[in-house]
Coordinates of C-alpha atoms in Angstrom, one line a residue:
X1 CA 0.0 0.0 0.0
X2 CA 2.8 2.4 0.9
X3 CA 4.5 1.7 -2.5
X4 CA 1.3 2.3 -4.3
X5 CA 0.6 5.6 -2.5
X6 CA 4.2 6.8 -3.1
X7 CA 3.9 5.9 -6.8
X8 CA 0.6 7.8 -7.0
X9 CA 2.1 10.8 -5.3
X10 CA 5.1 10.8 -7.6
X11 CA 2.8 10.6 -10.7
X12 CA 0.7 13.5 -9.3
X13 CA 3.9 15.6 -8.8
X14 CA 5.1 14.9 -12.3
X15 CA 1.7 15.8 -13.7
X16 CA 1.5 19.0 -11.6
X17 CA 4.9 20.1 -12.9
X18 CA 4.1 19.5 -16.6
X19 CA 0.8 21.5 -16.2
X20 CA 2.3 24.3 -14.0
X21 CA 2.7 27.9 -15.2
X22 CA 6.4 27.6 -14.8
X23 CA 6.7 24.6 -17.2
X24 CA 4.3 26.2 -19.7
X25 CA 6.5 29.3 -19.8
X26 CA 9.6 27.1 -20.4
X27 CA 7.8 25.4 -23.3
X28 CA 6.6 28.6 -24.9
X29 CA 10.0 30.2 -24.5
X30 CA 11.7 27.1 -26.1
X31 CA 9.3 27.3 -29.1
X32 CA 9.8 31.0 -29.5
X33 CA 13.6 31.0 -29.2
X34 CA 13.9 28.0 -31.6
X35 CA 12.0 30.0 -34.2
X36 CA 14.0 33.1 -33.5
X37 CA 17.4 31.3 -33.8
X38 CA 16.4 29.6 -37.0
X39 CA 15.3 32.9 -38.5
X40 CA 18.3 35.0 -37.3
X41 CA 20.7 32.4 -38.7
X42 CA 18.8 31.9 -42.0
X43 CA 18.1 35.5 -42.8
X44 CA 21.8 36.4 -42.8
X45 CA 22.5 33.4 -45.2
X46 CA 19.6 34.4 -47.4
X47 CA 20.7 38.0 -47.8
X48 CA 24.3 36.9 -48.6
X49 CA 23.0 34.5 -51.2
X50 CA 20.6 37.0 -52.8
X51 CA 23.3 39.7 -53.2
X52 CA 25.9 37.6 -54.9
X53 CA 27.9 36.4 -51.9
X54 CA 28.3 39.9 -50.6
X55 CA 27.8 41.0 -47.0
X56 CA 26.3 44.3 -48.0
X57 CA 22.6 43.4 -47.4
X58 CA 23.6 41.6 -44.2
X59 CA 25.5 44.6 -42.9
X60 CA 22.5 46.9 -43.8
X61 CA 20.1 44.6 -42.0
X62 CA 22.3 44.5 -38.9
X63 CA 22.6 48.3 -38.9
X64 CA 18.8 48.8 -39.3
X65 CA 18.1 46.3 -36.5
X66 CA 20.6 47.8 -34.1
X67 CA 19.5 51.4 -34.9
X68 CA 15.8 50.6 -34.5
X69 CA 16.2 49.0 -31.1
X70 CA 18.5 51.8 -30.0
X71 CA 15.9 54.4 -30.9
X72 CA 12.7 52.6 -30.1
X73 CA 13.7 50.5 -27.1
X74 CA 12.3 52.9 -24.5
X75 CA 9.1 53.4 -26.6
X76 CA 8.6 49.7 -26.8
X77 CA 9.2 49.3 -23.1
X78 CA 6.7 52.1 -22.3
X79 CA 4.1 50.4 -24.5
X80 CA 4.7 47.2 -22.5
X81 CA 4.2 49.0 -19.2
X82 CA 1.0 50.8 -20.3
X83 CA -1.0 47.9 -21.6
X84 CA -2.4 44.7 -20.1
X85 CA 0.1 41.8 -19.9
X86 CA -1.9 39.3 -22.0
X87 CA -2.6 41.9 -24.7
X88 CA 1.1 42.8 -25.0
X89 CA 2.3 39.2 -25.1
X90 CA -0.3 38.1 -27.7
X91 CA 0.1 41.2 -29.9
X92 CA 3.9 40.8 -29.9
X93 CA 3.7 37.1 -30.6
X94 CA 1.3 37.6 -33.6
X95 CA 3.3 40.5 -35.1
X96 CA 6.6 38.7 -34.8
X97 CA 5.5 35.4 -36.3
X98 CA 3.3 37.0 -39.0
X99 CA 6.3 39.2 -40.0
X100 CA 8.6 36.2 -40.3
X101 CA 6.0 34.3 -42.3
X102 CA 5.6 37.2 -44.7
X103 CA 9.4 37.4 -45.0
X104 CA 9.6 33.7 -45.7
X105 CA 7.0 33.9 -48.5
X106 CA 8.6 37.0 -50.0
X107 CA 12.0 35.3 -50.0
X108 CA 10.6 32.2 -51.6
X109 CA 9.2 34.4 -54.4
X110 CA 12.6 36.2 -54.9
X111 CA 14.5 32.9 -55.0
X112 CA 12.1 31.4 -57.5
X113 CA 11.8 34.4 -59.8
X114 CA 15.0 36.4 -59.2
X115 CA 16.1 36.5 -62.9
X116 CA 12.7 37.8 -64.0
X117 CA 12.5 40.3 -61.1
X118 CA 16.0 41.7 -61.9
X119 CA 14.8 42.5 -65.5
X120 CA 11.6 44.3 -64.5
X121 CA 11.9 48.1 -64.2
X122 CA 15.7 48.0 -64.5
X123 CA 16.0 45.9 -61.4
X124 CA 14.1 48.3 -59.1
X125 CA 11.4 45.7 -58.4
X126 CA 14.1 43.4 -57.0
X127 CA 15.6 46.2 -55.0
X128 CA 12.1 47.0 -53.6
X129 CA 11.8 43.3 -52.5
X130 CA 15.2 43.6 -50.7
X131 CA 13.9 46.7 -48.9
X132 CA 10.7 45.0 -48.0
X133 CA 12.5 41.9 -46.6
X134 CA 14.8 44.1 -44.4
X135 CA 11.9 46.2 -43.2
X136 CA 9.6 43.4 -42.3
X137 CA 12.4 41.4 -40.7
X138 CA 13.2 44.5 -38.6
X139 CA 9.5 44.7 -37.5
X140 CA 9.8 41.0 -36.5
X141 CA 12.9 41.8 -34.4
X142 CA 11.2 44.8 -32.7
X143 CA 8.2 42.5 -31.8
X144 CA 10.7 39.9 -30.5
X145 CA 12.2 42.6 -28.3
X146 CA 8.8 43.4 -26.9
X147 CA 8.1 39.7 -26.3
X148 CA 11.4 39.2 -24.6
X149 CA 10.8 42.1 -22.2
X150 CA 7.2 41.1 -21.3
X151 CA 8.0 37.3 -20.8
X152 CA 11.5 37.2 -19.5
X153 CA 11.5 40.4 -17.5
X154 CA 7.9 40.6 -16.2
X155 CA 5.9 37.4 -16.5
X156 CA 8.8 35.3 -15.0
X157 CA 8.9 37.6 -12.0
X158 CA 5.2 37.4 -11.4
X159 CA 5.1 33.6 -11.8
X160 CA 8.0 33.2 -9.4
X161 CA 6.1 35.3 -6.8
X162 CA 8.3 36.6 -3.9
X163 CA 10.6 33.6 -3.9
X164 CA 14.0 34.8 -5.0
X165 CA 15.4 31.3 -5.3
X166 CA 12.6 30.3 -7.6
X167 CA 13.2 33.4 -9.7
X168 CA 16.9 32.6 -9.9
X169 CA 16.1 29.0 -11.0
X170 CA 13.6 30.2 -13.6
X171 CA 16.1 32.7 -15.0
X172 CA 18.8 30.0 -15.2
X173 CA 16.5 27.5 -16.9
X174 CA 15.4 30.2 -19.5
X175 CA 19.1 30.9 -20.2
X176 CA 19.9 27.2 -20.6
X177 CA 17.1 27.0 -23.2
X178 CA 18.6 30.0 -25.0
X179 CA 22.0 28.3 -25.1
X180 CA 20.7 25.0 -26.4
X181 CA 18.5 26.5 -29.1
X182 CA 21.3 28.8 -30.1
X183 CA 23.3 25.7 -31.2
X184 CA 20.7 23.2 -32.3
X185 CA 18.3 25.5 -34.2
X186 CA 20.9 26.8 -36.7
X187 CA 22.2 23.2 -37.2
X188 CA 18.7 22.0 -38.2
X189 CA 17.9 24.8 -40.6
X190 CA 21.4 24.7 -42.0
X191 CA 21.0 21.0 -42.8
X192 CA 17.7 21.6 -44.5
X193 CA 19.2 24.3 -46.7
X194 CA 22.3 22.2 -47.4
X195 CA 20.5 19.1 -48.5
X196 CA 17.4 20.9 -49.9
X197 CA 17.6 24.5 -51.1
X198 CA 17.2 28.0 -49.8
X199 CA 13.6 27.9 -51.2
X200 CA 12.8 24.9 -49.0
X201 CA 14.5 26.6 -46.1
X202 CA 12.3 29.6 -46.4
X203 CA 9.2 27.5 -46.6
X204 CA 10.2 25.4 -43.6
X205 CA 10.8 28.5 -41.4
X206 CA 7.5 30.1 -42.5
X207 CA 5.6 26.8 -41.7
X208 CA 7.4 26.5 -38.4
X209 CA 6.4 30.0 -37.3
X210 CA 2.8 29.5 -38.3
X211 CA 2.5 26.3 -36.2
X212 CA 4.6 27.7 -33.3
X213 CA 2.4 30.8 -33.2
X214 CA -0.8 28.8 -32.6
X215 CA 0.8 26.7 -29.9
X216 CA 2.5 29.6 -28.1
X217 CA -0.8 31.6 -28.2
X218 CA -2.5 28.8 -26.4
X219 CA 0.3 28.4 -23.9
X220 CA 0.2 32.1 -23.1
X221 CA -3.5 31.9 -22.3
X222 CA -3.0 28.9 -20.1
X223 CA -0.2 30.6 -18.1
X224 CA -2.4 33.7 -17.7
X225 CA -5.3 31.6 -16.4
X226 CA -3.0 29.7 -13.9
X227 CA -1.4 32.9 -12.6
X228 CA -4.1 35.4 -11.4
X229 CA -1.5 37.9 -10.4
X230 CA -0.8 38.5 -14.1
X231 CA -4.2 40.2 -14.5
X232 CA -3.1 42.8 -11.9
X233 CA -0.7 45.4 -13.3
X234 CA 0.5 48.6 -11.7
X235 CA 0.9 51.8 -13.6
X236 CA -2.1 51.6 -15.9
X237 CA -3.5 55.1 -15.0
X238 CA -5.7 55.5 -18.0
X239 CA -7.7 52.4 -17.2
X240 CA -8.0 53.5 -13.5
X241 CA -9.3 56.9 -14.6
X242 CA -11.9 55.4 -16.9
X243 CA -13.1 53.1 -14.1
X244 CA -13.3 56.1 -11.8
X245 CA -15.5 58.0 -14.2
X246 CA -17.8 55.0 -14.7
X247 CA -18.1 54.7 -10.9
X248 CA -19.0 58.4 -10.6
X249 CA -21.7 58.1 -13.2
X250 CA -23.2 55.0 -11.4
X251 CA -23.2 56.9 -8.0
X252 CA -25.1 59.8 -9.6
X253 CA -27.6 57.5 -11.3
X254 CA -28.4 55.7 -8.0
X255 CA -28.9 59.1 -6.3
X256 CA -27.3 58.0 -3.1
X257 CA -25.7 61.3 -2.5
X258 CA -26.5 64.2 -4.8
X259 CA -24.0 66.6 -3.2
X260 CA -21.2 64.1 -3.0
X261 CA -22.0 62.9 -6.5
X262 CA -21.9 66.5 -7.8
X263 CA -18.6 67.0 -6.1
X264 CA -17.1 63.8 -7.5
X265 CA -18.4 64.7 -10.9
X266 CA -16.8 68.1 -10.8
X267 CA -13.5 66.6 -9.7
X268 CA -13.7 64.0 -12.4
X269 CA -14.6 66.6 -15.0
X270 CA -11.8 68.9 -14.0
X271 CA -9.4 66.1 -14.0
X272 CA -10.5 65.0 -17.5
X273 CA -10.4 68.5 -18.7
X274 CA -6.8 68.9 -17.5
X275 CA -5.8 65.7 -19.4
X276 CA -7.5 66.9 -22.6
X277 CA -5.8 70.3 -22.3
X278 CA -2.4 68.7 -22.0
X279 CA -3.1 66.5 -25.0
X280 CA -4.4 69.4 -27.0
X281 CA -2.8 70.0 -30.4
X282 CA -0.8 68.0 -32.9
X283 CA 2.6 69.1 -31.7
X284 CA 2.0 67.4 -28.3
X285 CA 1.1 64.2 -30.0
X286 CA 3.9 64.3 -32.4
X287 CA 6.5 64.9 -29.7
X288 CA 5.1 62.2 -27.4
X289 CA 7.6 59.5 -28.6
X290 CA 10.5 61.9 -28.0
X291 CA 9.2 62.6 -24.5
X292 CA 8.9 58.9 -23.9
X293 CA 12.4 58.4 -25.2
X294 CA 13.7 61.1 -22.9
X295 CA 11.7 60.0 -19.8
X296 CA 12.9 56.4 -20.3
X297 CA 16.6 57.3 -20.3
X298 CA 16.1 59.6 -17.3
X299 CA 14.3 56.9 -15.4
X300 CA 17.1 54.5 -16.3
X301 CA 19.7 56.9 -15.0
X302 CA 17.9 57.4 -11.8
X303 CA 17.6 53.7 -11.0
X304 CA 19.7 52.2 -8.1
X305 CA 20.9 49.5 -10.5
X306 CA 22.1 52.0 -13.1
X307 CA 25.8 51.1 -12.9
X308 CA 24.9 47.4 -12.8
X309 CA 22.9 47.8 -16.1
X310 CA 25.7 49.8 -17.6
X311 CA 28.3 47.2 -16.7
X312 CA 26.3 44.6 -18.6
X313 CA 26.0 46.8 -21.7
X314 CA 29.8 47.4 -21.7
X315 CA 30.3 43.6 -22.2
X316 CA 28.7 43.9 -25.6
X317 CA 31.6 46.1 -26.8
X318 CA 33.8 43.0 -27.6
X319 CA 35.1 40.9 -30.5
X320 CA 35.6 38.0 -28.1
X321 CA 32.5 36.0 -28.9
X322 CA 31.4 33.4 -31.5
X323 CA 30.0 35.8 -34.1
X324 CA 31.0 36.4 -37.7
X325 CA 34.0 38.6 -36.7
X326 CA 35.6 35.9 -34.6
X327 CA 34.7 33.2 -37.1
X328 CA 36.4 35.2 -39.9
X329 CA 39.6 35.7 -37.8
X330 CA 39.6 32.0 -37.0
X331 CA 39.6 31.1 -40.7
X332 CA 42.5 33.4 -41.3
X333 CA 44.5 31.6 -38.6
X334 CA 44.0 28.1 -40.1
X335 CA 41.0 26.8 -38.3
X336 CA 38.5 24.9 -40.5
X337 CA 34.8 24.7 -40.1
X338 CA 34.9 21.3 -38.3
X339 CA 37.1 22.7 -35.5
X340 CA 35.0 25.8 -35.2
X341 CA 31.9 23.8 -34.8
X342 CA 33.5 21.9 -31.9
X343 CA 34.6 25.2 -30.3
X344 CA 31.1 26.5 -30.6
X345 CA 29.8 23.4 -28.9
X346 CA 32.3 23.8 -26.1
X347 CA 31.3 27.4 -25.8
X348 CA 27.6 26.4 -25.3
X349 CA 28.6 23.8 -22.6
X350 CA 30.6 26.5 -20.9
X351 CA 27.6 28.8 -20.9
X352 CA 25.4 26.2 -19.4
X353 CA 28.0 25.6 -16.7
X354 CA 27.8 29.4 -16.0
X355 CA 24.0 29.2 -15.5
X356 CA 24.4 26.3 -13.1
X357 CA 27.2 28.0 -11.2
X358 CA 25.0 31.1 -10.9
X359 CA 22.3 29.3 -9.0
X360 CA 24.8 27.5 -6.7
X361 CA 26.9 30.6 -5.9
X362 CA 23.8 32.8 -5.3
X363 CA 22.6 30.4 -2.7
X364 CA 25.9 30.4 -0.9
X365 CA 27.0 34.0 -1.2
X366 CA 24.0 36.1 -2.3
X367 CA 23.1 37.8 -5.5
X368 CA 25.4 40.8 -5.5
X369 CA 28.5 38.8 -4.5
X370 CA 27.7 36.4 -7.3
X371 CA 28.1 39.2 -9.8
X372 CA 31.3 40.3 -8.3
X373 CA 32.8 36.8 -8.4
X374 CA 31.5 36.1 -11.9
X375 CA 33.1 39.3 -13.2
X376 CA 36.4 38.5 -11.6
X377 CA 36.4 35.0 -13.1
X378 CA 35.6 36.4 -16.6
X379 CA 38.4 39.0 -16.5
X380 CA 40.9 36.3 -15.3
X381 CA 39.9 34.1 -18.3
X382 CA 40.1 37.0 -20.7
X383 CA 43.7 37.6 -19.7
X384 CA 44.5 34.5 -21.9
X385 CA 43.1 36.4 -24.8
X386 CA 45.5 39.3 -24.1
X387 CA 48.4 36.9 -23.8
X388 CA 47.5 35.4 -27.2
X389 CA 48.1 38.8 -28.9
X390 CA 51.8 38.6 -28.0
X391 CA 52.2 34.8 -28.4
X392 CA 53.9 32.9 -31.3
X393 CA 51.6 32.7 -34.3
X394 CA 49.8 36.0 -33.6
X395 CA 49.4 38.2 -36.7
X396 CA 49.5 41.3 -34.5
X397 CA 51.6 43.9 -36.2
X398 CA 51.5 47.6 -35.3
X399 CA 53.6 48.5 -38.3
X400 CA 50.6 47.7 -40.5
X401 CA 48.0 50.4 -40.5
X402 CA 44.8 49.2 -38.8
X403 CA 42.8 51.4 -41.3
X404 CA 44.6 50.0 -44.4
X405 CA 41.6 48.1 -45.8
X406 CA 39.2 50.9 -44.8
X407 CA 41.3 53.5 -46.7
X408 CA 41.5 51.3 -49.8
X409 CA 37.8 50.6 -49.8
X410 CA 36.7 54.3 -49.6
X411 CA 39.7 56.0 -51.0
X412 CA 39.9 53.9 -54.2
X413 CA 43.6 54.2 -54.1
X414 CA 43.5 58.0 -54.9
X415 CA 46.0 58.8 -52.2
X416 CA 48.5 56.0 -53.2
X417 CA 51.6 57.1 -55.1
X418 CA 52.1 55.8 -58.6
X419 CA 54.4 52.9 -59.0
X420 CA 54.6 49.2 -59.9
X421 CA 51.9 46.9 -58.8
X422 CA 52.8 44.9 -55.7
X423 CA 51.4 41.4 -55.1
X424 CA 50.7 40.6 -51.4
X425 CA 49.9 37.4 -49.7
X426 CA 48.1 39.0 -46.7
X427 CA 45.1 37.2 -45.2
X428 CA 41.7 38.4 -46.3
X429 CA 39.8 41.1 -44.4
X430 CA 37.8 40.1 -41.3
X431 CA 34.6 41.6 -42.7
X432 CA 34.8 39.5 -45.9
X433 CA 33.8 36.3 -44.2
X434 CA 32.2 34.8 -47.3
X435 CA 35.4 35.1 -49.2
X436 CA 37.4 33.5 -46.4
X437 CA 35.0 30.6 -46.1
X438 CA 35.0 29.9 -49.8
X439 CA 38.8 29.7 -50.1
X440 CA 41.4 27.3 -48.8
X441 CA 42.2 27.6 -45.2
X442 CA 45.5 29.5 -44.9
X443 CA 48.5 27.9 -43.1
X444 CA 50.1 29.5 -40.1
X445 CA 53.4 29.0 -38.4
X446 CA 52.1 28.3 -34.9
X447 CA 48.7 27.6 -33.3
X448 CA 49.7 28.8 -29.8
X449 CA 48.1 32.3 -30.2
X450 CA 44.8 31.1 -31.6
X451 CA 44.6 28.3 -29.0
X452 CA 45.1 30.8 -26.2
X453 CA 42.5 33.1 -27.7
X454 CA 39.7 30.5 -27.9
X455 CA 40.7 29.0 -24.6
X456 CA 40.1 32.4 -23.0
X457 CA 36.9 33.0 -24.9
X458 CA 35.4 29.7 -24.0
X459 CA 36.4 29.7 -20.3
X460 CA 35.2 33.3 -19.9
X461 CA 31.6 32.2 -20.9
X462 CA 31.2 30.7 -17.4
X463 CA 31.7 34.1 -15.8
X464 CA 29.9 35.9 -18.6
X465 CA 26.6 34.1 -18.4
X466 CA 26.7 34.0 -14.6
X467 CA 27.2 37.7 -14.5
X468 CA 24.4 38.3 -17.1
X469 CA 22.0 36.3 -15.0
X470 CA 23.0 38.3 -11.9
X471 CA 22.3 41.7 -13.5
X472 CA 19.1 40.4 -15.0
X473 CA 17.8 39.4 -11.6
X474 CA 19.0 42.6 -10.0
X475 CA 16.9 44.5 -12.6
X476 CA 13.9 42.3 -12.0
X477 CA 14.1 42.7 -8.2
X478 CA 14.9 46.4 -8.0
X479 CA 12.8 48.0 -10.7
X480 CA 9.2 48.7 -9.7
X481 CA 6.5 46.9 -11.6
X482 CA 5.2 49.9 -13.4
X483 CA 8.6 50.7 -14.9
X484 CA 9.9 47.2 -15.8
X485 CA 9.1 47.6 -19.5
X486 CA 10.6 50.9 -20.1
X487 CA 13.8 50.2 -18.0
X488 CA 14.4 46.9 -19.8
X489 CA 13.7 48.7 -23.1
X490 CA 16.4 51.2 -22.4
X491 CA 18.7 48.4 -21.2
X492 CA 18.2 46.7 -24.6
X493 CA 19.0 50.0 -26.3
X494 CA 22.3 50.3 -24.3
X495 CA 23.2 46.7 -25.3
X496 CA 22.6 47.4 -28.9
X497 CA 24.5 50.7 -28.8
X498 CA 27.7 49.0 -27.5
X499 CA 27.2 46.1 -29.9
X500 CA 26.9 48.6 -32.8
X501 CA 30.1 50.3 -31.7
X502 CA 32.0 47.1 -31.7
X503 CA 30.9 46.4 -35.4
X504 CA 32.0 50.0 -36.3
X505 CA 35.3 49.3 -34.6
X506 CA 35.8 46.2 -36.8
X507 CA 34.8 48.1 -39.9
X508 CA 37.5 50.7 -39.2
X509 CA 40.2 48.1 -38.6
X510 CA 39.2 45.0 -40.5
X511 CA 42.6 43.4 -41.3
X512 CA 43.9 40.5 -39.2
X513 CA 47.0 42.3 -38.2
X514 CA 44.8 44.7 -36.2
X515 CA 42.7 42.0 -34.5
X516 CA 45.1 42.0 -31.5
X517 CA 44.4 45.7 -31.0
X518 CA 40.6 44.9 -31.1
X519 CA 41.2 42.2 -28.4
X520 CA 42.9 44.7 -26.1
X521 CA 40.2 47.3 -26.6
X522 CA 37.5 44.6 -25.9
X523 CA 39.1 43.4 -22.7
X524 CA 39.5 47.1 -21.6
X525 CA 35.7 47.7 -22.1
X526 CA 34.9 44.5 -20.2
X527 CA 37.2 45.7 -17.4
X528 CA 35.5 49.1 -17.3
X529 CA 32.1 47.3 -17.2
X530 CA 33.1 45.3 -14.2
X531 CA 34.5 48.4 -12.5
X532 CA 31.1 49.9 -12.8
X533 CA 29.6 46.8 -11.2
X534 CA 32.1 46.9 -8.4
X535 CA 31.0 50.5 -7.7
X536 CA 27.4 49.4 -7.5
X537 CA 28.2 46.3 -5.3
X538 CA 30.4 48.3 -2.9
X539 CA 27.8 51.0 -2.6
X540 CA 25.2 48.4 -1.8
X541 CA 27.2 46.2 0.6
X542 CA 30.3 48.2 1.7
X543 CA 33.0 46.1 3.2
X544 CA 30.6 43.2 3.5
X545 CA 31.1 42.6 -0.2
X546 CA 34.2 40.6 0.6
X547 CA 32.6 38.5 3.3
X548 CA 30.4 35.5 2.4
X549 CA 27.1 35.5 4.3
X550 CA 24.8 32.9 5.6
X551 CA 21.5 32.1 3.8
X552 CA 19.6 34.1 6.5
X553 CA 21.6 37.3 5.6
X554 CA 21.0 37.1 1.8
X555 CA 18.0 39.3 2.0
X556 CA 20.1 42.1 3.3
X557 CA 22.2 42.0 0.1
X558 CA 19.9 44.5 -1.6
X559 CA 19.5 48.2 -0.7
X560 CA 16.6 48.7 1.8
X561 CA 14.7 51.0 -0.5
X562 CA 14.6 48.6 -3.4
X563 CA 13.3 45.4 -2.0
X564 CA 10.4 43.9 -3.9
X565 CA 8.3 47.0 -4.4

């Protein structure tokens, strides 16, 4: 009997978990990020393929996406704050997936009829298709940003309740899902495009997003039903004012108190009149986005976690990641695609270890100390990257102008003296990744430098992801509910700003001989970021920052004025 009762209890526990709001959020997030990762990988490949193996369209797309989030991040966050949670989530979900579906269909048409489109109207119709693809893809990215803010920065906090340990576990699980989908999703769509075609790849992604949208829409509704707290949202003043006016009218109709009703009506009328006066005129309405942008950045600056948020943004100003820049440099140093895929897998495992380490260290030492320890570990690992710059096999050479390729690209050789043509055997530019991948892998004298570089990058992922989770939870815990959207919107803008600067830095100095200089600049920005976090941590804890605390004292790790508002 005891075994039967224990088995029944175990079955009920498993069933409760798989039907809980927490698991449904995980499942919806996994579906959403899987589609996002497939699309983000595929759209870059599609744009390169469409424009004759050139990175021009991909660069334009990246610039448009970064600029849009930079300018509209605060406005998106403000929209998230001022509207009901379910409406925001469902609207963002539909807009994002419908945009990707439209892009997929449009790309299928372009791939199928590209020769005919290029002949119509002197090629302007094809150019219009390119513009439409980039525009619609940018809308999808903005909707994805809104979805990320509302689910990862708001819904997760509400579902976790006031349990910080549960919030930390949910954040870590969400990040593990991100890491896994970041590796597996591109592999799947890449195989489909390799063994099928780009046309089939577009159709698969469009079909996936259509099915995923329906499932995610249902999951959002179930989570909303299982978590009544999601229906209550602070900061929705407009709805409260409408309800107040309705109550005033009901009181007057009932005739319970004529004098009191008249007074309430007068107060409501005056209040409504003041609002209408303020919103009077087209100029006010036209400048409202600018005021929202300004208010968002001012509110971000006034947050107690301002330096913690800035420290996270500074980590985006780096070439020490597995993006197209590092991949291009790796090819110039003799690493083939097989080795790079293994390194990317190791990077993903390292990131997962970082999320696991975050939950363990937070329980032992508290949240703020976790960030300090993670930052120290990341900087220690990145010292290997600095050492690689001066190690055997490094192409670092200050005698070669970092701006050589940039000057040749835009100067067209006008400033060069006349003379005989000189043939060089220099490695290709970092920004011309498609050329590097299509040619034979160059041979280098020593692999010590590139080995140290990638060892440091992979090892640093443990501290990086642990630090990222720390700052994420600090923002979740310290920002009041009515400002979560706009503050996280500004945080995304800051992240994109520093990410945009790192691409500009590479464009200005794209040759491999200058990559060592970019590594040193990147580590310097990471160090500055962690110095900002140290200032925040020391201001919050003082000398107690260097002392590990017991579990009972963890609650005191946060400033008194910012605990769970």
